[in-house]
Amino acid sequence: MAEKERTSLSRRVVTWIPYAWLVVFFLIPCLIVLKISLSQTALAIPPYEPVFSTFADIRDKVGEFSLDSFALLTQDSLYWLSYLSSLEIAAISTILLLIIGYPIAYGLARANPSIRPYLLMLIILPFWTSFLIRVYAWIGILKPEGLLNQLLISLHLISQPLAITNTNWAVYIGIVYSYLPFMVLPLYATLEKLDVTLLEAASDLGATPLKAFWQVTFPISLPGVAAGALLVFIPAVGEFVIPDLLGGSDTLMIGKTLWHEFFDNRDWPVASAVAIVLLVALVVPIVLFQNAQSRAQGAK
Amino acid sequence: MKQALGAVRRKFQPWNDPASRPFIEFRNVSKQFGSFTAVDHQTLTVFEREFHALLGPSGCGKTTLLRMLAGFEEPSEGEIWLDGKNLAGVPPHRRPVNMMFQSYALFPHMSVEKNIAFGLKQDGMPRGEIAARVDEMLKLVKLEPFAKRRPDKLSGGQRQRVALARALAKRPKVLLLDEPLGALDKKLREATQFELVGLQESLGLTFLIVTHDQEEAMTVADRISVMKEGKIAQIATPAEIYEAPSSRYVADFIGSVNVFEGTVESSSPGRLQLETDQGFTVRTATAPVLGAGTKAWFAVRPEKMRIDHDRPEGDGVNMVSGEVWDIGYLGDVTVYNVRLDSGKLVRASVMNAQRAVARPISWEERVWLSWSDDAGVILLD
Ligand SMILES: Nc1ncnc2c1ncn2[C@@H]1O[C@H](COP(=O)(O)OP(=O)(O)O)[C@@H](O)[C@H]1O
Ligand SMILES: [Mg+2]
């Protein structure tokens, strides 16, 4: 009896550890940011009016919550344009990543099992160098007198260097390059599990290889597509380093706007409001998606 | 049902008719995987509307033969012809054969009806016709209530029927079945065997089935190819394979058999006498004419042996005595293992036609085994 209680207790402790982690490192920081977003700017350190600092304060100061920062987000079109532009850049990058990542994952999954570990290694290897250095390297490749333009000019494919850096194209290239493994690995995981006799069955029933791909392989790999797309889309929306280094002054991304509010304007409440809205905008669709997926799985 | 079919089928013997046209032909076909030979220069002819079984132990190349006909593997040597056409270079999706896979290979993301419709859709059949054909197939395999279910919500037997319906939906010239009943339990397997025969008969299709289960092959097939290590050891009807196996391997693979090694004493048409290494003499009526002194084997089935307490009448040929070593009561038959003086065990089985026997044979008793002139066969291999 006591034994049983102890095991159920220890089991409860084990299941609570991840929740505790989430509370300490995700929920509490989020609440702090939320608190700042409801404050007013001030010339102080930290640069905002404390809303409350003790629990006793909470009751007194609730009336002082200010939605000014959130109101500002709706008034200044810069924020809306940044959000929309971030979503657009992330969506286009995700589609590009799918188009490039799917064939790579497919090739990996169909490769001879004895060389697969080496191919996977090649996909993961770039992660062993700093992300920042790899993004900087792209400046050297893409800039007007960079490697790519030199190559294209020497091949007489172009006469004038292409202006790629400081455009959205450079941002797409940077995101696609940096996030490729996050797209390839989940796709590989689902494609590798795909039973090849299903493709034989499709071809036996008269499907050309292309039809077999679209009617069998692709639909079965959709969970991998969804996982890969989420894994690259979410961080891409909030990406700061790549648009800052490779994008131009007209590349609007919410990460850059956020940085600007925090470090250049020192308007922490507005920056926090930007972060909260971004979080809500991303978390709500993800939760809905995951619910739909677990319901689909539960139905199986 | 089996009886009625048997009556029809007895007349179906295109292999004995020189005028009949071969439908499937493997002509001297080999298949190498690297340095390993999975199929070794084999020739096999199957006739239209025949139910043909490829029978052999695991790894003997049955599936490889089937996959070459379906187009998943190209022969390393030789040609495969179907209905007068060479199949070389024809991709699987253009071959008029359909396969029922051992694992069923049902599309997990499609409902039962979508699975069945898959092949019809590839051919661009009009929607209405597809729906009608799918309904017909669902009725044929008695799966109408499950049309909208996904395969993972079906039992093993139901999945097997979906796989069958899907492979039959296109009315292929040949249906290939790779161990189609391997995943079913014994009772369901036996019932399904008869259903398969009925289907093949009523649809008038040619079936090529792979199995390692000799009873299954005997039940369903018009003819059986017994395979061994990439080679076909014998092609014949179930009865011929059982009663007149061509080698010790075939005799042993199909049912149980007692084999005695010996040398030919005398031989003339319709009569051969063999001196076995067990010290008794065998006389058979059905045997090739062999030179005296030739090494040969005598094979006799357990149910063809009589077992008695007393020495049978006669000239002392086709009989041997031993001690009852073991008795297995199986209900319909009783199996006796009799130990000869040399230590060799011989198996004899007796039908339990009566409920009680006056003087039952029991353990460690001395008994006589005997058989008639046409009970066994002489084998050279
Ligand atoms: N793709 C392949 N590559 C290498 N060896 C194979 C391949 N397919 C089959 N084999 C080998 O060929 C032999 C015959 O296989 P198979 O035709 O599947 O046997 P069966 O169906 O009679 O059990 C086996 O030893 C198997 O290992
Ligand atoms: Mg096999």
XYZ file of C-alpha atoms and ligand atoms in Angstrom:
709
model
C 0.000 0.000 0.000
C 2.640 2.473 1.122
C 4.846 1.137 -1.667
C 2.158 1.929 -4.194
C 1.730 5.433 -2.850
C 5.430 6.075 -3.036
C 5.701 4.948 -6.658
C 2.711 7.029 -7.649
C 4.237 9.949 -5.778
C 7.581 9.576 -7.520
C 5.790 9.205 -10.806
C 3.949 12.436 -10.106
C 7.227 14.175 -9.273
C 8.770 12.981 -12.527
C 5.837 14.197 -14.598
C 5.902 17.544 -12.820
C 9.566 18.263 -13.569
C 8.935 19.450 -17.146
C 6.042 21.574 -15.946
C 8.212 23.099 -13.236
C 10.840 23.854 -15.873
C 8.248 25.526 -18.077
C 6.913 27.572 -15.178
C 10.341 28.789 -14.044
C 11.937 29.429 -17.423
C 8.978 30.242 -19.624
C 5.867 31.293 -17.756
C 7.515 33.545 -15.129
C 9.703 35.397 -17.678
C 6.626 35.813 -19.833
C 4.711 37.286 -16.928
C 7.603 39.667 -16.212
C 7.561 40.796 -19.828
C 3.779 41.150 -19.648
C 4.173 43.246 -16.529
C 6.690 45.536 -18.234
C 4.448 45.901 -21.245
C 1.697 47.226 -18.970
C 4.005 49.879 -17.488
C 4.999 53.369 -18.631
C 8.416 54.471 -19.841
C 10.518 56.450 -17.399
C 13.975 57.933 -17.327
C 15.246 55.460 -14.818
C 17.108 52.218 -14.476
C 15.358 49.993 -15.500
C 13.679 52.487 -17.810
C 10.076 51.938 -16.816
C 7.719 52.795 -13.955
C 7.453 49.854 -11.595
C 3.865 48.654 -11.740
C 4.166 46.620 -8.573
C 6.983 44.920 -6.797
C 5.322 43.073 -3.926
C 2.124 41.165 -3.828
C 0.654 43.713 -1.466
C 1.185 46.224 -4.252
C -0.818 44.268 -6.730
C -4.148 45.263 -5.252
C -3.232 48.903 -5.046
C -1.603 49.234 -8.412
C -3.941 47.214 -10.619
C -5.656 50.450 -11.434
C -2.386 51.819 -12.755
C -2.017 49.190 -15.493
C -1.553 51.007 -18.698
C -2.477 49.700 -22.110
C -0.711 52.645 -23.753
C 2.029 50.452 -25.214
C -0.486 48.135 -26.818
C -2.477 51.116 -28.069
C 0.686 52.439 -29.705
C 1.089 49.164 -31.604
C -2.262 49.721 -33.276
C -1.606 53.382 -34.003
C 1.830 53.269 -35.575
C 1.710 51.304 -38.823
C 5.419 50.421 -38.420
C 4.504 47.620 -36.016
C 1.788 46.130 -38.142
C 3.950 46.298 -41.218
C 6.792 44.625 -39.305
C 4.524 41.816 -38.175
C 3.108 41.261 -41.636
C 6.497 41.497 -43.292
C 7.951 39.001 -40.778
C 5.139 36.566 -41.419
C 5.613 36.948 -45.155
C 9.390 36.480 -45.036
C 8.994 33.475 -42.715
C 6.297 31.959 -44.938
C 8.289 32.401 -48.156
C 11.400 31.021 -46.437
C 9.407 28.024 -45.172
C 8.142 27.273 -48.669
C 11.655 27.597 -50.103
C 12.956 25.338 -47.338
C 10.305 22.746 -48.145
C 11.123 22.837 -51.851
C 14.842 22.460 -51.160
C 14.641 20.300 -48.037
C 12.166 17.683 -49.273
C 14.344 16.330 -52.094
C 17.357 16.290 -49.770
C 15.427 14.379 -47.102
C 14.027 12.021 -49.751
C 17.490 11.365 -51.146
C 18.810 10.714 -47.642
C 15.983 8.320 -46.845
C 16.560 6.365 -50.069
C 20.359 6.365 -49.838
C 22.234 3.180 -49.162
C 21.927 2.599 -45.383
C 25.677 2.216 -45.063
C 26.384 5.786 -46.227
C 23.357 7.422 -44.581
C 25.163 8.321 -41.325
C 27.819 10.215 -43.320
C 25.210 12.092 -45.349
C 23.351 13.004 -42.159
C 26.660 14.178 -40.737
C 27.112 16.499 -43.715
C 23.718 18.051 -42.994
C 24.521 18.603 -39.332
C 28.214 19.511 -39.701
C 27.753 23.293 -40.318
C 26.268 23.517 -36.822
C 29.695 22.950 -35.402
C 30.710 26.481 -36.384
C 29.177 29.633 -35.011
C 25.893 30.720 -36.490
C 27.094 34.328 -36.572
C 30.235 33.454 -38.536
C 28.228 31.493 -41.078
C 25.857 34.404 -41.625
C 28.796 36.796 -41.963
C 30.310 34.480 -44.524
C 27.235 34.977 -46.681
C 27.993 38.705 -46.835
C 31.349 37.795 -48.365
C 29.626 35.563 -50.885
C 26.706 37.805 -51.815
C 28.148 41.341 -51.728
C 28.615 43.139 -55.091
C 32.330 42.282 -55.296
C 31.753 38.951 -53.525
C 32.429 35.399 -54.614
C 29.063 34.778 -56.293
C 29.189 37.890 -58.454
C 32.840 37.249 -59.373
C 31.940 33.752 -60.454
C 28.911 34.817 -62.508
C 30.871 37.632 -64.193
C 33.803 35.390 -65.022
C 31.342 32.918 -66.552
C 29.920 35.840 -68.596
C 26.446 35.092 -67.280
C 26.080 38.674 -66.073
C 27.943 41.895 -66.888
C 26.941 43.970 -63.852
C 27.200 42.561 -60.316
C 23.844 41.583 -58.845
C 22.744 43.572 -55.808
C 21.750 40.754 -53.465
C 22.969 41.915 -50.085
C 20.694 44.348 -48.308
C 17.615 42.893 -50.040
C 14.985 40.436 -48.890
C 16.597 37.871 -51.184
C 19.698 37.862 -49.041
C 17.436 37.278 -46.013
C 15.761 34.311 -47.747
C 19.141 32.854 -48.636
C 20.366 33.342 -45.077
C 17.280 31.776 -43.499
C 17.141 28.871 -45.929
C 20.818 28.144 -45.409
C 20.703 28.410 -41.620
C 17.437 26.545 -41.057
C 17.834 23.757 -43.613
C 18.648 20.986 -41.092
C 15.535 21.837 -39.063
C 13.471 21.151 -42.167
C 15.460 18.161 -43.432
C 15.666 16.157 -40.208
C 11.920 15.828 -39.423
C 11.199 15.135 -43.093
C 13.928 12.509 -43.138
C 12.488 10.919 -40.001
C 9.068 10.393 -41.634
C 10.372 9.449 -45.089
C 12.817 6.959 -43.650
C 9.925 5.128 -41.949
C 7.898 4.978 -45.177
C 7.434 1.364 -46.231
C 8.806 1.022 -49.772
C 6.403 -1.808 -50.515
C 3.668 0.866 -50.488
C 5.371 2.413 -53.501
C 5.677 -0.986 -55.124
C 1.970 -1.521 -54.508
C 1.188 1.860 -56.070
C 3.278 1.081 -59.111
C 1.796 -2.417 -59.302
C -1.670 -0.820 -59.427
C -0.659 1.346 -62.366
C 0.681 4.539 -60.790
C 3.642 6.164 -62.545
C 6.477 7.085 -60.155
C 5.287 10.720 -60.136
C 1.686 9.769 -59.338
C 2.891 7.374 -56.667
C 4.826 10.223 -55.098
C 1.881 12.618 -54.967
C -0.703 10.029 -53.943
C 1.317 7.946 -51.519
C 4.683 9.339 -50.417
C 3.686 12.971 -49.988
C 0.411 12.473 -48.067
C 2.077 9.982 -45.746
C 4.949 12.418 -45.100
C 2.608 15.306 -44.171
C 3.283 15.049 -40.404
C 6.982 15.508 -41.197
C 6.154 18.452 -43.458
C 4.127 20.048 -40.665
C 6.825 19.443 -38.057
C 9.576 20.822 -40.305
C 7.493 23.826 -41.323
C 6.667 24.726 -37.699
C 10.265 24.207 -36.668
C 11.526 26.758 -39.214
C 8.553 29.100 -39.442
C 8.369 30.046 -35.758
C 12.002 31.064 -35.240
C 12.072 32.664 -38.682
C 9.256 35.046 -37.721
C 11.278 36.367 -34.794
C 14.654 36.196 -36.570
C 16.896 39.157 -35.845
C 20.498 38.333 -36.791
C 19.911 37.351 -40.425
C 17.788 40.365 -41.462
C 20.105 42.654 -39.502
C 23.266 41.407 -41.225
C 21.999 40.465 -44.675
C 18.813 42.513 -45.076
C 18.577 46.136 -46.162
C 17.248 49.159 -44.330
C 13.852 48.472 -45.893
C 13.765 44.861 -44.716
C 11.119 45.067 -42.023
C 11.138 42.296 -39.464
C 9.622 42.256 -36.044
C 12.893 41.070 -34.460
C 14.645 44.174 -35.763
C 11.829 46.428 -34.550
C 11.995 44.814 -31.145
C 15.742 45.383 -30.932
C 15.286 48.938 -31.992
C 12.690 49.600 -29.264
C 14.780 47.997 -26.564
C 18.260 49.268 -27.332
C 17.853 52.397 -29.441
C 14.599 53.851 -28.084
C 14.970 52.303 -24.632
C 11.184 51.959 -24.582
C 10.884 48.722 -22.693
C 7.118 48.733 -22.270
C 6.553 49.040 -26.032
C 9.245 46.438 -26.767
C 7.589 44.085 -24.280
C 4.192 44.703 -25.828
C 5.663 43.841 -29.231
C 7.040 40.604 -27.787
C 3.748 39.687 -26.110
C 1.737 40.218 -29.278
C 4.242 38.136 -31.258
C 4.011 35.358 -28.687
C 0.220 35.321 -28.782
C 0.195 35.483 -32.578
C 2.439 32.390 -32.756
C 1.261 30.362 -29.772
C -2.431 30.401 -30.581
C -2.126 28.828 -34.057
C 0.437 26.305 -32.791
C -1.830 25.174 -29.965
C -4.741 24.856 -32.389
C -2.559 22.871 -34.800
C -1.316 20.535 -32.082
C -4.823 19.958 -30.809
C -5.949 19.079 -34.301
C -3.021 16.727 -34.712
C -3.473 14.928 -31.401
C -7.168 14.580 -32.180
C -6.278 13.040 -35.534
C -3.859 10.705 -33.752
C -6.414 9.867 -31.074
C -8.891 8.995 -33.815
C -6.495 6.386 -35.227
C -17.929 -26.692 -52.505
C -14.503 -28.268 -52.767
C -16.109 -31.404 -54.177
C -18.056 -29.519 -56.814
C -14.988 -27.557 -57.850
C -12.935 -30.705 -57.950
C -15.354 -32.214 -60.428
C -14.984 -29.230 -62.750
C -11.278 -28.975 -62.288
C -10.542 -32.586 -63.045
C -11.130 -31.816 -66.698
C -8.856 -28.764 -66.572
C -5.481 -30.098 -67.731
C -4.064 -27.760 -70.385
C -0.543 -28.897 -69.494
C -1.371 -32.311 -70.908
C -2.669 -30.809 -74.146
C 0.073 -30.047 -76.663
C -2.253 -27.606 -78.454
C -2.796 -25.306 -75.483
C -0.985 -22.008 -75.535
C 1.246 -21.053 -72.585
C 0.063 -17.928 -70.742
C 2.967 -17.143 -68.432
C 6.390 -18.312 -69.473
C 9.639 -18.050 -67.577
C 12.258 -18.971 -70.160
C 15.564 -19.975 -68.631
C 15.308 -17.155 -66.089
C 18.056 -16.367 -63.585
C 18.324 -13.701 -60.934
C 21.585 -12.765 -59.260
C 21.855 -10.497 -56.242
C 25.539 -9.646 -56.310
C 27.265 -13.013 -56.344
C 24.228 -14.782 -54.848
C 21.967 -16.659 -57.244
C 18.363 -16.407 -56.060
C 16.866 -18.044 -59.155
C 19.014 -20.317 -61.284
C 18.126 -20.815 -64.982
C 14.524 -21.841 -64.461
C 11.800 -22.494 -66.997
C 8.156 -22.509 -65.953
C 4.976 -22.439 -67.974
C 1.611 -21.512 -66.495
C -1.638 -21.753 -68.438
C -4.582 -19.407 -68.602
C -7.047 -19.904 -65.709
C -4.563 -22.088 -63.894
C -4.107 -21.793 -60.128
C -0.382 -22.367 -59.800
C 1.522 -22.550 -56.521
C 5.220 -21.899 -55.962
C 6.079 -23.989 -52.940
C 9.357 -24.192 -51.081
C 11.136 -23.338 -47.857
C 11.926 -19.757 -46.955
C 14.671 -18.212 -49.070
C 14.380 -20.569 -52.049
C 13.529 -17.782 -54.511
C 9.723 -17.918 -54.705
C 9.150 -14.247 -54.037
C 11.939 -13.341 -56.439
C 10.183 -15.233 -59.255
C 6.938 -13.423 -58.466
C 8.630 -10.024 -58.280
C 10.251 -10.566 -61.659
C 6.831 -11.211 -63.165
C 5.395 -8.106 -61.444
C 8.344 -6.082 -62.744
C 9.986 -5.110 -59.466
C 13.114 -7.041 -60.415
C 14.553 -7.545 -63.883
C 15.871 -11.048 -64.622
C 19.672 -11.248 -64.848
C 19.230 -13.771 -67.641
C 16.346 -15.233 -69.590
C 12.978 -13.846 -70.604
C 9.512 -13.640 -69.112
C 6.542 -13.760 -71.493
C 2.928 -13.043 -70.656
C 0.084 -13.701 -73.067
C 2.431 -13.762 -76.043
C 4.388 -10.623 -75.084
C 7.934 -10.308 -73.843
C 7.835 -8.328 -70.589
C 11.495 -7.242 -70.729
C 11.782 -3.537 -69.950
C 8.052 -3.082 -69.246
C 7.770 -1.108 -65.962
C 5.521 -2.541 -63.212
C 2.798 0.068 -63.726
C 2.281 -1.090 -67.306
C 2.136 -4.837 -66.658
C -1.328 -6.430 -66.703
C -0.659 -8.277 -63.461
C -1.539 -7.304 -59.913
C 0.041 -8.461 -56.732
C -1.288 -9.134 -53.292
C 1.639 -8.371 -51.043
C 2.698 -10.516 -48.124
C 2.484 -7.469 -45.837
C -0.710 -6.396 -47.699
C 0.910 -2.953 -48.299
C -2.415 -1.174 -47.796
C -2.219 2.609 -48.070
C -2.565 3.721 -44.438
C -3.857 7.191 -45.293
C -6.756 5.943 -47.411
C -10.069 4.344 -46.500
C -10.884 0.814 -47.610
C -12.815 2.057 -50.648
C -10.052 4.484 -51.644
C -7.548 1.654 -51.405
C -9.663 -0.483 -53.701
C -10.267 2.420 -56.085
C -6.573 3.321 -56.303
C -5.706 1.151 -59.297
C -8.884 2.073 -61.164
C -8.148 5.775 -60.671
C -4.696 5.391 -62.218
C -6.310 4.072 -65.396
C -8.544 7.130 -65.650
C -11.728 5.115 -65.293
C -14.834 7.359 -65.044
C -15.997 8.081 -61.490
C -19.301 6.266 -61.794
C -17.657 3.112 -63.052
C -15.046 3.252 -60.297
C -17.773 3.519 -57.645
C -19.659 0.604 -59.171
C -16.545 -1.567 -59.356
C -15.548 -0.693 -55.773
C -19.018 -1.677 -54.560
C -18.792 -4.925 -56.469
C -15.396 -5.664 -54.931
C -16.578 -4.776 -51.423
C -19.461 -7.180 -51.856
C -17.167 -9.865 -53.235
C -14.963 -9.803 -50.129
C -17.890 -9.021 -47.791
C -16.485 -5.724 -46.552
C -19.392 -3.375 -47.379
C -19.829 -2.131 -43.783
C -16.142 -1.180 -43.615
C -15.862 0.910 -46.789
C -15.052 4.135 -44.964
C -12.617 2.691 -42.425
C -8.884 3.170 -42.459
C -6.820 -0.043 -42.655
C -5.475 0.383 -39.117
C -9.044 0.005 -37.814
C -9.472 -3.443 -39.371
C -8.666 -6.933 -38.150
C -5.975 -9.010 -39.848
C -8.518 -11.024 -41.800
C -10.314 -7.893 -42.981
C -7.057 -6.308 -44.113
C -6.211 -9.428 -46.023
C -9.541 -9.149 -47.854
C -8.975 -5.474 -48.645
C -5.605 -6.385 -50.150
C -7.281 -9.102 -52.200
C -10.064 -6.778 -53.371
C -7.577 -4.077 -54.305
C -5.492 -6.490 -56.350
C -8.564 -7.949 -58.056
C -10.293 -4.628 -58.775
C -8.460 -4.065 -62.054
C -9.310 -7.564 -63.335
C -5.654 -8.357 -63.960
C -4.682 -11.091 -66.388
C -2.722 -12.648 -63.564
C -3.103 -12.259 -59.825
C 0.125 -12.743 -57.898
C -0.245 -13.725 -54.251
C 2.807 -13.688 -52.012
C 2.060 -15.791 -48.917
C -1.394 -14.198 -48.844
C -2.639 -16.055 -45.786
C 0.564 -16.189 -43.772
C -0.653 -13.708 -41.153
C -3.991 -15.405 -40.476
C -4.714 -18.004 -37.810
C -5.202 -21.603 -38.888
C -9.002 -21.698 -38.986
C -9.359 -18.469 -40.916
C -6.547 -19.536 -43.220
C -8.296 -22.760 -44.146
C -11.608 -21.016 -44.769
C -9.882 -18.386 -46.896
C -8.114 -21.014 -48.985
C -11.467 -22.311 -50.189
C -12.679 -18.766 -50.810
C -9.621 -18.121 -52.953
C -10.302 -21.203 -55.050
C -13.935 -20.146 -55.459
C -12.936 -16.630 -56.497
C -10.359 -17.821 -58.979
C -12.869 -20.216 -60.460
C -15.722 -17.711 -60.716
C -13.615 -14.825 -62.036
C -11.774 -17.072 -64.471
C -8.388 -15.530 -63.677
C -4.905 -16.985 -63.569
C -3.505 -17.107 -60.034
C 0.151 -17.527 -59.130
C 0.542 -18.044 -55.397
C 3.674 -18.257 -53.288
C 3.565 -20.310 -50.136
C 5.799 -22.339 -47.871
C 2.800 -24.258 -46.531
C 2.448 -27.547 -48.403
C -1.124 -28.114 -47.218
C -2.105 -24.706 -48.545
C -0.502 -25.425 -51.904
C -2.234 -28.818 -52.108
C -5.601 -27.270 -51.218
C -5.664 -24.404 -53.678
C -3.457 -25.263 -56.618
C -4.065 -26.991 -59.942
C -0.335 -27.505 -60.208
C 2.540 -26.954 -57.812
C 6.143 -26.008 -58.509
C 8.250 -27.319 -55.656
C 11.360 -25.174 -55.329
C 14.732 -25.753 -53.742
C 17.569 -23.241 -53.588
C 16.661 -21.260 -56.685
C 15.647 -24.289 -58.728
C 12.295 -25.894 -59.439
C 12.520 -29.497 -58.298
C 9.192 -30.657 -59.722
C 6.157 -29.206 -61.471
C 3.049 -31.364 -61.195
C -0.470 -31.647 -59.827
C -0.825 -32.033 -56.049
C -1.714 -35.713 -56.431
C 1.260 -36.436 -58.677
C 3.590 -34.592 -56.343
C 2.304 -36.590 -53.401
C 2.084 -39.996 -55.033
C 4.974 -39.740 -57.483
C 7.547 -37.293 -56.165
C 10.547 -36.930 -58.437
C 13.151 -36.797 -55.690
C 13.692 -37.436 -52.008
C 13.593 -33.667 -51.486
C 10.083 -33.353 -52.935
C 8.867 -36.510 -51.188
C 10.105 -35.204 -47.877
C 8.823 -31.656 -48.381
C 5.261 -32.765 -49.104
C 3.850 -34.740 -46.227
C 5.890 -37.293 -44.348
C 7.663 -40.210 -45.936
C 9.906 -43.176 -45.097
C 12.965 -43.425 -47.293
C 15.204 -46.501 -47.575
C 18.489 -46.565 -49.445
C 19.313 -49.631 -51.520
C 20.690 -51.169 -54.700
C 18.699 -52.505 -57.623
C 18.680 -56.301 -57.700
C 16.669 -56.818 -60.872
C 14.532 -54.622 -63.070
C 12.151 -55.126 -65.951
C 9.172 -53.110 -67.219
C 6.522 -53.030 -64.464
C 8.690 -54.741 -61.893
C 11.729 -53.685 -59.915
C 13.376 -55.385 -56.985
C 15.578 -53.421 -54.569
C 17.777 -54.733 -51.749
C 17.667 -52.122 -48.978
C 20.514 -51.422 -46.590
C 18.096 -52.437 -43.814
C 18.289 -56.013 -44.973
C 14.818 -56.398 -46.483
C 13.753 -56.533 -50.104
C 11.360 -54.178 -51.842
C 9.369 -54.957 -54.959
C 7.550 -52.207 -56.850
C 5.269 -52.242 -59.842
C 5.776 -48.639 -60.901
C 9.424 -47.887 -61.541
C 11.803 -47.053 -64.357
C 13.933 -49.881 -65.742
C 17.339 -49.634 -64.074
C 20.528 -51.615 -64.367
C 21.241 -54.097 -61.577
C 23.513 -52.586 -58.932
C 22.232 -49.036 -59.430
C 21.963 -47.058 -56.215
C 18.346 -45.943 -55.585
C 15.929 -45.016 -52.815
C 12.555 -46.457 -51.958
C 10.049 -43.926 -50.607
C 6.768 -44.947 -49.007
C 4.156 -42.846 -47.220
C 3.195 -43.811 -43.628
C -0.468 -44.342 -44.498
C 0.491 -46.865 -47.186
C 2.021 -49.191 -44.589
C 0.122 -51.888 -42.716
C 1.051 -52.688 -39.147
C 0.343 -56.149 -37.647
C 1.321 -58.291 -34.673
C 1.899 -61.304 -36.896
C 4.115 -61.826 -39.870
C 1.994 -61.281 -43.001
C 1.527 -64.067 -45.506
C 3.637 -63.939 -48.640
C 7.107 -64.375 -50.034
C 8.893 -62.171 -47.481
C 9.173 -59.210 -49.815
C 7.806 -55.748 -48.900
C 7.834 -56.385 -45.185
C 10.043 -55.648 -42.202
C 9.734 -56.130 -38.458
C 10.579 -53.843 -35.578
C 9.632 -52.684 -32.138
C 6.991 -50.047 -31.406
C 8.947 -47.057 -30.190
C 6.290 -44.399 -29.958
C 2.566 -44.022 -30.532
C 0.891 -40.746 -31.389
C -2.874 -40.637 -31.134
C -4.145 -37.795 -33.340
C -7.850 -38.558 -33.216
C -8.540 -39.435 -36.815
C -5.306 -41.386 -37.208
C -2.794 -43.058 -34.954
C 0.856 -42.711 -35.864
C 3.308 -45.472 -34.904
C 7.049 -44.989 -34.877
C 8.596 -48.403 -35.312
C 12.266 -48.990 -34.579
C 13.949 -51.420 -36.962
C 16.783 -53.640 -35.712
C 19.321 -51.236 -37.209
C 17.852 -48.427 -35.064
C 16.168 -46.671 -37.984
C 12.724 -45.277 -37.150
C 9.889 -45.957 -39.603
C 6.557 -44.226 -39.434
C 3.231 -45.911 -40.120
C -0.185 -44.339 -39.702
C -3.504 -46.084 -39.337
C -6.982 -44.634 -39.721
C -9.060 -44.990 -36.572
C -12.103 -46.318 -38.404
C -13.441 -48.128 -35.332
C -13.813 -46.795 -31.806
C -12.348 -49.896 -30.166
C -9.836 -52.387 -31.495
C -9.762 -55.974 -30.160
C -5.997 -56.238 -29.786
C -4.493 -52.728 -29.834
C -0.824 -52.354 -30.612
C 1.127 -50.974 -27.695
C 4.589 -49.734 -26.797
C 7.649 -52.010 -27.111
C 5.654 -54.702 -28.885
C 7.261 -56.526 -31.789
C 5.300 -55.740 -34.972
C 5.458 -56.302 -38.727
C 5.226 -53.518 -41.262
C 4.177 -54.443 -44.783
C 3.027 -52.745 -47.985
C 1.813 -53.586 -51.449
C 3.743 -53.522 -54.728
C 2.306 -50.134 -55.738
C 2.602 -48.446 -52.336
C 5.890 -46.629 -52.854
C 8.180 -45.148 -55.476
C 11.782 -45.619 -56.526
C 13.822 -42.418 -56.538
C 17.215 -41.805 -58.085
C 17.940 -38.474 -56.418
N 17.047 -7.450 -53.094
C 17.789 -8.484 -52.689
N 19.106 -8.349 -52.494
C 19.858 -9.377 -52.079
N 19.401 -10.614 -51.849
C 18.095 -10.835 -52.040
C 17.216 -9.782 -52.457
N 15.961 -10.291 -52.563
C 16.064 -11.589 -52.213
N 17.336 -11.920 -51.899
C 17.808 -13.248 -51.497
O 17.349 -14.173 -52.436
C 16.955 -15.370 -51.789
C 15.571 -15.745 -52.217
O 14.678 -14.786 -51.678
P 13.111 -14.884 -51.847
O 12.778 -14.994 -53.283
O 12.540 -13.729 -51.105
O 12.804 -16.228 -51.081
P 11.407 -16.857 -50.642
O 10.312 -15.950 -51.076
O 11.372 -18.182 -51.311
O 11.480 -16.998 -49.160
C 17.072 -15.134 -50.299
O 18.238 -15.792 -49.845
C 17.213 -13.655 -50.175
O 18.071 -13.334 -49.124
Mg 8.966 -14.820 -49.822
